mmCIF file of C-alpha atoms and ligand atoms in Angstrom:
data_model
loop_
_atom_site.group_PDB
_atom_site.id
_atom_site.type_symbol
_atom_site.label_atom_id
_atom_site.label_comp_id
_atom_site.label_asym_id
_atom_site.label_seq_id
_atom_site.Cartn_x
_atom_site.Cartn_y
_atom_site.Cartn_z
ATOM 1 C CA UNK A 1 0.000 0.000 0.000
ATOM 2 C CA UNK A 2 1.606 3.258 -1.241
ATOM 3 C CA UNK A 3 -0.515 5.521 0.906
ATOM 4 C CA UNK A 4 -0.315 6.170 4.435
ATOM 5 C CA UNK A 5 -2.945 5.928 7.325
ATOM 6 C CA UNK A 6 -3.395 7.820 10.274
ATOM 7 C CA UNK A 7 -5.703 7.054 13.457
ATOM 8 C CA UNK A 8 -6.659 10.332 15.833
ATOM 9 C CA UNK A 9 -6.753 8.075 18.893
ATOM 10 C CA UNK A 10 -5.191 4.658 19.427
ATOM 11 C CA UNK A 11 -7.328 3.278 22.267
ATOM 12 C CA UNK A 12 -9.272 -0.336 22.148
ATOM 13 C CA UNK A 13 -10.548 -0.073 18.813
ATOM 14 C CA UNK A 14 -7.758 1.827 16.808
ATOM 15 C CA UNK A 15 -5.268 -0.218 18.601
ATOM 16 C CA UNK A 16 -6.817 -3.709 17.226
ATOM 17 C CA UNK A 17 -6.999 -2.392 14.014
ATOM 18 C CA UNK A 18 -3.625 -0.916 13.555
ATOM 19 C CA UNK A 19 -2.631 -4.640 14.476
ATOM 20 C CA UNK A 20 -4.690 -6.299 12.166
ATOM 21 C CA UNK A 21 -3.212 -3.120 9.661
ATOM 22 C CA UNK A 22 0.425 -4.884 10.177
ATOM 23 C CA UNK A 23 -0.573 -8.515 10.889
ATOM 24 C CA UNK A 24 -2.411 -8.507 7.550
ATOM 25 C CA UNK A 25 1.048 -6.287 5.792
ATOM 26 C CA UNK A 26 -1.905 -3.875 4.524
ATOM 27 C CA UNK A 27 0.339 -1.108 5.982
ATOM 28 C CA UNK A 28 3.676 -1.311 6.979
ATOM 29 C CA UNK A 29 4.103 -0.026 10.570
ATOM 30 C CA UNK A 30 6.297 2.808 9.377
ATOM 31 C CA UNK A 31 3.074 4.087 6.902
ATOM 32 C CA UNK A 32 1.022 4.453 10.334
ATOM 33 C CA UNK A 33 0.921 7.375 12.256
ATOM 34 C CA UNK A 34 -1.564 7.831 15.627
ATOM 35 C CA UNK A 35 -2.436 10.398 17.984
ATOM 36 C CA UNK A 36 -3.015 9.689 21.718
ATOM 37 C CA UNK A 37 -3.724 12.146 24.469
ATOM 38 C CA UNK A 38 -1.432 10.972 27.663
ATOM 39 C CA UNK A 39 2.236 10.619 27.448
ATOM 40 C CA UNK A 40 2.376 7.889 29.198
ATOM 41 C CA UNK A 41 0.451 6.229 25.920
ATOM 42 C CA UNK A 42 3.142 6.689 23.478
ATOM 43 C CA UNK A 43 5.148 3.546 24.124
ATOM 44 C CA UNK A 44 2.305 1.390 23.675
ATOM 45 C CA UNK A 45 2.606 2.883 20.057
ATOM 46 C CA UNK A 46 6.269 2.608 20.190
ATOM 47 C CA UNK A 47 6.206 -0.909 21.061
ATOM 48 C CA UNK A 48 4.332 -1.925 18.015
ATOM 49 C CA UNK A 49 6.546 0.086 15.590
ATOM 50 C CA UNK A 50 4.412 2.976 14.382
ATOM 51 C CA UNK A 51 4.901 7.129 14.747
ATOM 52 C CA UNK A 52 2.796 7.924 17.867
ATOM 53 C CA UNK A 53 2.528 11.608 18.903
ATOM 54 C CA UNK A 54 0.258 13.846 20.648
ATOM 55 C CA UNK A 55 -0.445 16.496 17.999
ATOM 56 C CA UNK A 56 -3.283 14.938 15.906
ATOM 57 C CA UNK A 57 -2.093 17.713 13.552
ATOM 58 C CA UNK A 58 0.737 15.698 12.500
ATOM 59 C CA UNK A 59 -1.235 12.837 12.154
ATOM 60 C CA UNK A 60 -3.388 14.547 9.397
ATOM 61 C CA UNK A 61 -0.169 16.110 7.848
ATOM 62 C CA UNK A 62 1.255 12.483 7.742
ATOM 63 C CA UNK A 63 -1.888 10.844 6.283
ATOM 64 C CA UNK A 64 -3.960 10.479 3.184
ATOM 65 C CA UNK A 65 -6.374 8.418 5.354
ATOM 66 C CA UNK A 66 -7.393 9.686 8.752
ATOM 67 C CA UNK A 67 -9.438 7.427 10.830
ATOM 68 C CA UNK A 68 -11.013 9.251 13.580
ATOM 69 C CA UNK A 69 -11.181 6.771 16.366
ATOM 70 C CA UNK A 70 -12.019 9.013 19.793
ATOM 71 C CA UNK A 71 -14.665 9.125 21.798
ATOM 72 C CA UNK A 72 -17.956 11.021 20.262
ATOM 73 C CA UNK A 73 -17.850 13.940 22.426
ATOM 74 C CA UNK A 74 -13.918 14.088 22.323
ATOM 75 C CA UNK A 75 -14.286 14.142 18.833
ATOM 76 C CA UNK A 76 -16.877 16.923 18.517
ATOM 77 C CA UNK A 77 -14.199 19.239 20.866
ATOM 78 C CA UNK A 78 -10.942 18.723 18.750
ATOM 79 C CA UNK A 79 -12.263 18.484 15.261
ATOM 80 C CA UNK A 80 -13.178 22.409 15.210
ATOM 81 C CA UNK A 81 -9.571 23.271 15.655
ATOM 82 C CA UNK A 82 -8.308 20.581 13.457
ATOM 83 C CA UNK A 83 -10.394 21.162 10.201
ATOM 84 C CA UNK A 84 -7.876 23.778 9.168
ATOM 85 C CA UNK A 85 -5.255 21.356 8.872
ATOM 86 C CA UNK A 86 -7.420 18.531 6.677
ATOM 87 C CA UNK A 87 -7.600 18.926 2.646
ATOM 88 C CA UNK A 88 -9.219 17.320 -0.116
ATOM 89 C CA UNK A 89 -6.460 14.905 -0.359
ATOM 90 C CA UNK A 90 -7.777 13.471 2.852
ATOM 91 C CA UNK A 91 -10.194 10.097 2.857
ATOM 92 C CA UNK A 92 -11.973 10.487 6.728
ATOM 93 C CA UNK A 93 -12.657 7.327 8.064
ATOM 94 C CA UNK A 94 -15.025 7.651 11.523
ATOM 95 C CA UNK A 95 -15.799 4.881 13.594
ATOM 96 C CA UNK A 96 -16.868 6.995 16.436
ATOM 97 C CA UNK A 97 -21.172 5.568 17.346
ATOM 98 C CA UNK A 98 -23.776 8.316 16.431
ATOM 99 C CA UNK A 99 -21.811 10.702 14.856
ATOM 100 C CA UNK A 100 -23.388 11.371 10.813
ATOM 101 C CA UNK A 101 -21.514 11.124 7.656
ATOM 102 C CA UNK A 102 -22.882 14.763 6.880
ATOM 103 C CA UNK A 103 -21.640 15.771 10.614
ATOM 104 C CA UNK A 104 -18.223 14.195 9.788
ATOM 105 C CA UNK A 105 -18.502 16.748 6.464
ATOM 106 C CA UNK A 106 -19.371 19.664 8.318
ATOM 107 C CA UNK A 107 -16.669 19.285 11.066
ATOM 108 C CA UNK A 108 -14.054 18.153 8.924
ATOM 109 C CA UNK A 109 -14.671 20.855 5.968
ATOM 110 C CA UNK A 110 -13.902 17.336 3.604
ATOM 111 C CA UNK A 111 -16.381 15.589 1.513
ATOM 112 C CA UNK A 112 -15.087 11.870 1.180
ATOM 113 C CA UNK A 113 -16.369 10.478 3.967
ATOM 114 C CA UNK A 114 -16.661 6.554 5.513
ATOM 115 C CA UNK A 115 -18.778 6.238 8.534
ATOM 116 C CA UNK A 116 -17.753 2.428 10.141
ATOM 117 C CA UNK A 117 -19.530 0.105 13.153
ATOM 118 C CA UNK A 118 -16.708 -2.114 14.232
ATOM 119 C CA UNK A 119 -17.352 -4.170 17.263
ATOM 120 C CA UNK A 120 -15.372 -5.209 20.017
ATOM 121 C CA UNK A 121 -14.476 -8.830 18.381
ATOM 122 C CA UNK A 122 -12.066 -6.363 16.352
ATOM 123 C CA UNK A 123 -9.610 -7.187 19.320
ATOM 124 C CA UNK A 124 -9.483 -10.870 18.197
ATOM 125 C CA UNK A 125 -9.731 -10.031 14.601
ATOM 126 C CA UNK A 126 -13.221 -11.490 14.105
ATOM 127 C CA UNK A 127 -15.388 -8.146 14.338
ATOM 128 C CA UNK A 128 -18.243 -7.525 12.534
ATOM 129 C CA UNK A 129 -18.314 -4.001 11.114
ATOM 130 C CA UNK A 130 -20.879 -1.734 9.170
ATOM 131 C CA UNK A 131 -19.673 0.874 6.394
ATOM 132 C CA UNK A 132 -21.380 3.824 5.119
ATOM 133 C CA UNK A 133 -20.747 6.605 2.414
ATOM 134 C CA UNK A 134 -21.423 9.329 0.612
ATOM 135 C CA UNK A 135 -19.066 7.707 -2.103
ATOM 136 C CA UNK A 136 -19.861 5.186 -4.359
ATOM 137 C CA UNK A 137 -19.034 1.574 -3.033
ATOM 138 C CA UNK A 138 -16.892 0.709 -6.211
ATOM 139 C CA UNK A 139 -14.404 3.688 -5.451
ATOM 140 C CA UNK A 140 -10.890 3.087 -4.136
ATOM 141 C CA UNK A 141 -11.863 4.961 -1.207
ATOM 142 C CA UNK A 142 -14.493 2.574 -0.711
ATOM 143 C CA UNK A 143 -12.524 -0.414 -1.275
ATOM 144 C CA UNK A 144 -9.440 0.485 0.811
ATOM 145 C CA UNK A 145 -11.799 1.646 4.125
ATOM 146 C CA UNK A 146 -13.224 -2.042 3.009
ATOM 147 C CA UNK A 147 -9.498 -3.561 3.162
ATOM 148 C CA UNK A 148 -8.662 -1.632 6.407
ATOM 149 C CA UNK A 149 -11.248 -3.585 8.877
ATOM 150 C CA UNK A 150 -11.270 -6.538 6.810
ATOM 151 C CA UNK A 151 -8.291 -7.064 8.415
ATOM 152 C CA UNK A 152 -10.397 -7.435 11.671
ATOM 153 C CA UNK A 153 -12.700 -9.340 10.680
ATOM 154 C CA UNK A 154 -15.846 -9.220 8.414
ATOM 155 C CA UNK A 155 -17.635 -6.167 6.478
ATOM 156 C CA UNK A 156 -20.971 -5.257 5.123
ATOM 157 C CA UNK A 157 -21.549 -1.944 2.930
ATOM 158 C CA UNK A 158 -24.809 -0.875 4.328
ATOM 159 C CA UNK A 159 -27.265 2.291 3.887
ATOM 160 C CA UNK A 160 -27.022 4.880 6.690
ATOM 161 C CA UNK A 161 -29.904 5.006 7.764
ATOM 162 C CA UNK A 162 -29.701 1.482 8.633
ATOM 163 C CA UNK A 163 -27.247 2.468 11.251
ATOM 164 C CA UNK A 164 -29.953 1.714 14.193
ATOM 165 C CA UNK A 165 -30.099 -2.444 12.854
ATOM 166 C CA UNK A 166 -26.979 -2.389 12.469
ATOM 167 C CA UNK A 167 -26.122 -1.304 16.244
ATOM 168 C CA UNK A 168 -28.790 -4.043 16.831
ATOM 169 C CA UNK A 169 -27.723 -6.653 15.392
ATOM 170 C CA UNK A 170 -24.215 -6.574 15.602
ATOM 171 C CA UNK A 171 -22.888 -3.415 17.940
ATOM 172 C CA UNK A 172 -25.289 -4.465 20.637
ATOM 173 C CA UNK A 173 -25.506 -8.099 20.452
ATOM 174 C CA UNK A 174 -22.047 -9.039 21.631
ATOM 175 C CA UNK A 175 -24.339 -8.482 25.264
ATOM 176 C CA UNK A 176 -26.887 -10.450 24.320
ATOM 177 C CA UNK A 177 -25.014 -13.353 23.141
ATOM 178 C CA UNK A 178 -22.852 -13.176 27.018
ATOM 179 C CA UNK A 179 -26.167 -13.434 28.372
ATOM 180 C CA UNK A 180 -27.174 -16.495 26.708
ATOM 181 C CA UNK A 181 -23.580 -17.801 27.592
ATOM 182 C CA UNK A 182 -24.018 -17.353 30.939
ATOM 183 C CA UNK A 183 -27.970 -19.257 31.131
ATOM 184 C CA UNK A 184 -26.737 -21.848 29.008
ATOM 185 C CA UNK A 185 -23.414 -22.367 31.286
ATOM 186 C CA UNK A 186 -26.096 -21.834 34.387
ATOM 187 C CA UNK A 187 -28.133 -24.777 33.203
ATOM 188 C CA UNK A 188 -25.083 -27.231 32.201
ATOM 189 C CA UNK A 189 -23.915 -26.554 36.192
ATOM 190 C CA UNK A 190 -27.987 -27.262 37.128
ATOM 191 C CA UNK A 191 -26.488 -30.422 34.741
ATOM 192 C CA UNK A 192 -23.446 -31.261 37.475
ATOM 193 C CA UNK A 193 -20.765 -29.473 35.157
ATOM 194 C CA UNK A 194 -18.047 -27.635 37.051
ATOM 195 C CA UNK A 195 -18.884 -23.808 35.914
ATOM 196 C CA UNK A 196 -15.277 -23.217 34.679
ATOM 197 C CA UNK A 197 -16.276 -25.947 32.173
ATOM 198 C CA UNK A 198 -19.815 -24.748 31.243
ATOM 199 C CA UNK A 199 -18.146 -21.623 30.231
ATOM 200 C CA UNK A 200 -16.155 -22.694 27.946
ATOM 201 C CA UNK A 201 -18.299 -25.644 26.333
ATOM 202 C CA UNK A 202 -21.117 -22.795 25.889
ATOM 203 C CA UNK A 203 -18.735 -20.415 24.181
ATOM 204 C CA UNK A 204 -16.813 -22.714 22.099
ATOM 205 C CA UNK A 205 -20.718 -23.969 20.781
ATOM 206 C CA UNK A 206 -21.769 -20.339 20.339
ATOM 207 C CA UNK A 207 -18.528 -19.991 18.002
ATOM 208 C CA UNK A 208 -18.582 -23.537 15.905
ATOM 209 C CA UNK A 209 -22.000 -23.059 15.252
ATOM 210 C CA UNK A 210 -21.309 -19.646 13.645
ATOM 211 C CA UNK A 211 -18.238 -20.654 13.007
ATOM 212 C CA UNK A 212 -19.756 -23.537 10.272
ATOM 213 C CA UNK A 213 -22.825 -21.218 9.042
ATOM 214 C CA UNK A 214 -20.324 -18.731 7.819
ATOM 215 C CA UNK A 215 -18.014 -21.526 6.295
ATOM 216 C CA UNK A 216 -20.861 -23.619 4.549
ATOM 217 C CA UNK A 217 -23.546 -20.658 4.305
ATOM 218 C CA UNK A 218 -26.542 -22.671 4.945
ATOM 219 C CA UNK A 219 -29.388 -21.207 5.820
ATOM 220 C CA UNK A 220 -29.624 -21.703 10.045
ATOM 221 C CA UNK A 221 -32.912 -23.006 9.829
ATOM 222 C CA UNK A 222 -30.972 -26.200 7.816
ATOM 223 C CA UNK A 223 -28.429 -26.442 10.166
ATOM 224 C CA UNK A 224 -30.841 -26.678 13.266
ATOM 225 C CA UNK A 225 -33.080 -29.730 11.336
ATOM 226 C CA UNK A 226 -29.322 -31.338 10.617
ATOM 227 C CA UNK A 227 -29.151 -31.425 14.909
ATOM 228 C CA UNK A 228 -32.911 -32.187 15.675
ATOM 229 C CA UNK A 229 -33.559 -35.833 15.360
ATOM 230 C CA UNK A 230 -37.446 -37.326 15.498
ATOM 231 C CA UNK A 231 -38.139 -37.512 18.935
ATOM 232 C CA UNK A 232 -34.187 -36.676 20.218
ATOM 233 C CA UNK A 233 -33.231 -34.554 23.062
ATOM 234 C CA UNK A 234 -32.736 -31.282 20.841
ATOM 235 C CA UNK A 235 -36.362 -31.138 19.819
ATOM 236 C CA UNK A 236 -37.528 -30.931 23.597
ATOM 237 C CA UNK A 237 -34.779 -28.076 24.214
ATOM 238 C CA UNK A 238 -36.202 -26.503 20.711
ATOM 239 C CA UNK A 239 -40.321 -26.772 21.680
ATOM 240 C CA UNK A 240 -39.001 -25.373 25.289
ATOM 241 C CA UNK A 241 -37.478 -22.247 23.894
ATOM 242 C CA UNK A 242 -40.677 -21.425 21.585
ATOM 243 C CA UNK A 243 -43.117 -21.723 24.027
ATOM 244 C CA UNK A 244 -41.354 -19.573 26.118
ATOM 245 C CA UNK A 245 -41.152 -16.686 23.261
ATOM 246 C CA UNK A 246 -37.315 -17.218 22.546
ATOM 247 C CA UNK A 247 -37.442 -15.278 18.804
ATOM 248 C CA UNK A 248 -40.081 -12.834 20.044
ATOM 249 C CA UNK A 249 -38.129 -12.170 23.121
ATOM 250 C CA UNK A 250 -35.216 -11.561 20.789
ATOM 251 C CA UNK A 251 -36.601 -9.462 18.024
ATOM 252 C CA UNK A 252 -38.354 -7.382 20.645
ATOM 253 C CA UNK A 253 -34.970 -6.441 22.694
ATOM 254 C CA UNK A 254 -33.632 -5.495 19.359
ATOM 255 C CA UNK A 255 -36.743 -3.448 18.426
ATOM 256 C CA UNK A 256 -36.061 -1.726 21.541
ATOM 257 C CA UNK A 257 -32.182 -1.433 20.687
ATOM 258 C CA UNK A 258 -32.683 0.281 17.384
ATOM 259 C CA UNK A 259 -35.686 2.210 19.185
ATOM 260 C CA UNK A 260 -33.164 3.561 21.323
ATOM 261 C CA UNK A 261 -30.352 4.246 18.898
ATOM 262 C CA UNK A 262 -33.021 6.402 17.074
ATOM 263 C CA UNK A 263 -33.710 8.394 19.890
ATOM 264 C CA UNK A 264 -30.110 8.977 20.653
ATOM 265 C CA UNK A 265 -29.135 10.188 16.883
ATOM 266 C CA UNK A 266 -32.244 13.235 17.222
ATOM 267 C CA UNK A 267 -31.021 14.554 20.625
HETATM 268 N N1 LIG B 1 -15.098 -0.200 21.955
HETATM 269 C C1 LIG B 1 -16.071 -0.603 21.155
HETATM 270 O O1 LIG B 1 -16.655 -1.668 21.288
HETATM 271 C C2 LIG B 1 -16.510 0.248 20.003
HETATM 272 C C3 LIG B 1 -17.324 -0.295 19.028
HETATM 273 C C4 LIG B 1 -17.698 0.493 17.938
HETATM 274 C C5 LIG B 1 -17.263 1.793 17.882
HETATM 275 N N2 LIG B 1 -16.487 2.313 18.865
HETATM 276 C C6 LIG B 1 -16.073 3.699 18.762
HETATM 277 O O2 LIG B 1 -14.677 3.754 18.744
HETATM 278 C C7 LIG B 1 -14.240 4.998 19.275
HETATM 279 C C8 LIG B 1 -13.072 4.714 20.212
HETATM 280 O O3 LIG B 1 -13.501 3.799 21.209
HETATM 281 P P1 LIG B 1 -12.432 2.992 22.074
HETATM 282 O O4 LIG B 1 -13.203 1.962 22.806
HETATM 283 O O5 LIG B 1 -11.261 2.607 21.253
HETATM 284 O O6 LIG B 1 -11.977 4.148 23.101
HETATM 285 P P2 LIG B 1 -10.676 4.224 24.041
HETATM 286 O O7 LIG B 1 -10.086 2.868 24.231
HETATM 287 O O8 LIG B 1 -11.068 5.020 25.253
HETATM 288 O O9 LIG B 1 -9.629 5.074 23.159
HETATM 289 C C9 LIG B 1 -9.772 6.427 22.941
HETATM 290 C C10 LIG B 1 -8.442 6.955 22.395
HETATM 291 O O10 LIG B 1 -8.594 8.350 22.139
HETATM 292 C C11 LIG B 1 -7.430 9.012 22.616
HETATM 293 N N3 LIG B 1 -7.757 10.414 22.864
HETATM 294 C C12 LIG B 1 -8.539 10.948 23.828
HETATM 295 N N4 LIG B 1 -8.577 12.294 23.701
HETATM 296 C C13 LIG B 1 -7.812 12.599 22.626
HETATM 297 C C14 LIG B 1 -7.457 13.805 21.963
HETATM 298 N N5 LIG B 1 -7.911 14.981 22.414
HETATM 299 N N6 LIG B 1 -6.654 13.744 20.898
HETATM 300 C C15 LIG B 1 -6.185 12.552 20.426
HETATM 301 N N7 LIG B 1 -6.493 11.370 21.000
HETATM 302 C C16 LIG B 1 -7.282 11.403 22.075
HETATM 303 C C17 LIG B 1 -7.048 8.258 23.871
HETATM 304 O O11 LIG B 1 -5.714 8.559 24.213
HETATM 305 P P3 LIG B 1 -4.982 7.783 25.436
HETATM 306 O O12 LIG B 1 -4.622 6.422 24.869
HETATM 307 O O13 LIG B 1 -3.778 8.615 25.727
HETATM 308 O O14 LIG B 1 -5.956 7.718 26.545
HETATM 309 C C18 LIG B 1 -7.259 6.827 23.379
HETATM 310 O O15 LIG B 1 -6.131 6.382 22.659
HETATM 311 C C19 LIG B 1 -15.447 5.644 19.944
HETATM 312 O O16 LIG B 1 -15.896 6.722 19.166
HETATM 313 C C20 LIG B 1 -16.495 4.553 19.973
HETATM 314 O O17 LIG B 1 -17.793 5.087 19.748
HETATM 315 C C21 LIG B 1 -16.071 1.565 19.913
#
């Protein structure tokens, strides 16, 4: 990659990716730049071999692609003072929750804009994340913000306004999916399994059962009739969990999720 990337923060999220950035050789540590706001954070940059600094400034000067990865509100104080310094060589990639492509245009003064979702499986390189853009999906813009969190996982182009699902669904859910971790590790203890166990047999299920829909992209509903034999032990578990509203239960939480997420994006 001839160009070179710069992250305005280098916390959780920009950290994984910068990894996955080098792991992947999409960018070559000395092409990555990052700005941090502590001192004391600087070595953590050091220590993976890219120019850390606390002068966002020289981030942007360094770059051709800025990814703004701060905090929503911390962005909204520093861009105003750093808009100056941006020009329309710059591609602006956000991932910062709730903050609008044409919010990212006003603050930055720039008009090729990504707006991302990562989530926090980015730290193990398996995140699912969500792009937007005012550009079209074909352009190398579009294709290299594509390339950068590929490298952490997975990617869908979706339409902005479909930001609310897509907090649902997969910014969200990580919760929901701990939740049913921890019931179905309560119920293999109920069982007699030592909990340290049930923990792990419930999350290694959780992640070979998505693991092999991905792979072999079968439709779920085929993959659950593959497990339930005639009268076997899954089909009990199965009539269990829809008389008790399982789906409902779950596509009402996420009603209210993307209810919420709404709400948040008008205030
Ligand atoms: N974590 C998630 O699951 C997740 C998922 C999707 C989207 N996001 C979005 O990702 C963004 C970052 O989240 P995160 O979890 O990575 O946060 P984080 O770990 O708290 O990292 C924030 C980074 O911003 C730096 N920073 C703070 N003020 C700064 C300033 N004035 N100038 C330059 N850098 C500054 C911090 O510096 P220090 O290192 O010196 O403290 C830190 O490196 C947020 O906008 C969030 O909405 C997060």
């Amino acid at each position: 990659m001839s160009k070179k990337i710069g992250f305005i923060g280098a916390g959780n999220m920009a950290g994984a990716i910068i990894k996955g950035l080098i792991a992947n050789q999409f960018f070559s540590p000395e092409d990555i730049s990052a700005s941090v706001s502590r001192p004391e954070s600087l070595s953590r940059l050091e220590s993976i071999g890219i120019f850390g600094t606390l002068s966002s400034e020289e981030v942007i000067k360094r770059s051709d692609v800025v990814v703004i990865a701060v905090k929503p509100h911390i962005l909204r104080a520093i861009l105003p003072a750093l808009k100056p310094h941006f020009s329309q060589e710059h591609l602006i990639i956000s991932i910062a929750a709730g903050v609008t492509i044409d919010e990212l245009k006003g603050l930055t003064g720039q008009d090729r804009i990504v707006r991302t979702m990562p989530n926090t499986a980015a730290l193990v390189g398996a995140s699912m994340t969500s792009l937007c853009s005012n550009l079209s999906r074909d352009s190398e813009d579009c294709r290299l913000a594509e390339s950068v969190f590929n490298s952490v996982g997975r990617t869908e182009w979706i339409e902005e306004r479909q930001i609310h699902a897509a907090t649902a669904v997969h910014g969200s859910s990580p919760a929901y999916v701990y939740l049913f971790i921890e019931a179905m590790a309560d119920a293999a203890v109920l069982g007699g399994i030592p909990r340290a166990q049930a923990y792990k047999m419930a999350a290694q299920t959780l992640y070979g059962a998505s693991k092999l829909m991905l792979e072999t992209e079968l439709h779920p509903g085929v993959l659950k009739d593959q497990v339930t034999s005639p009268g076997g032990t899954t089909i009990e578990a199965l009539a269990v969990l829809e008389a008790k509203g399982f789906r409902s239960a779950v596509i009402e939480a996420m009603r209210a999720c993307i209810d919420k997420s709404e709400a948040l994006s008008k205030q």
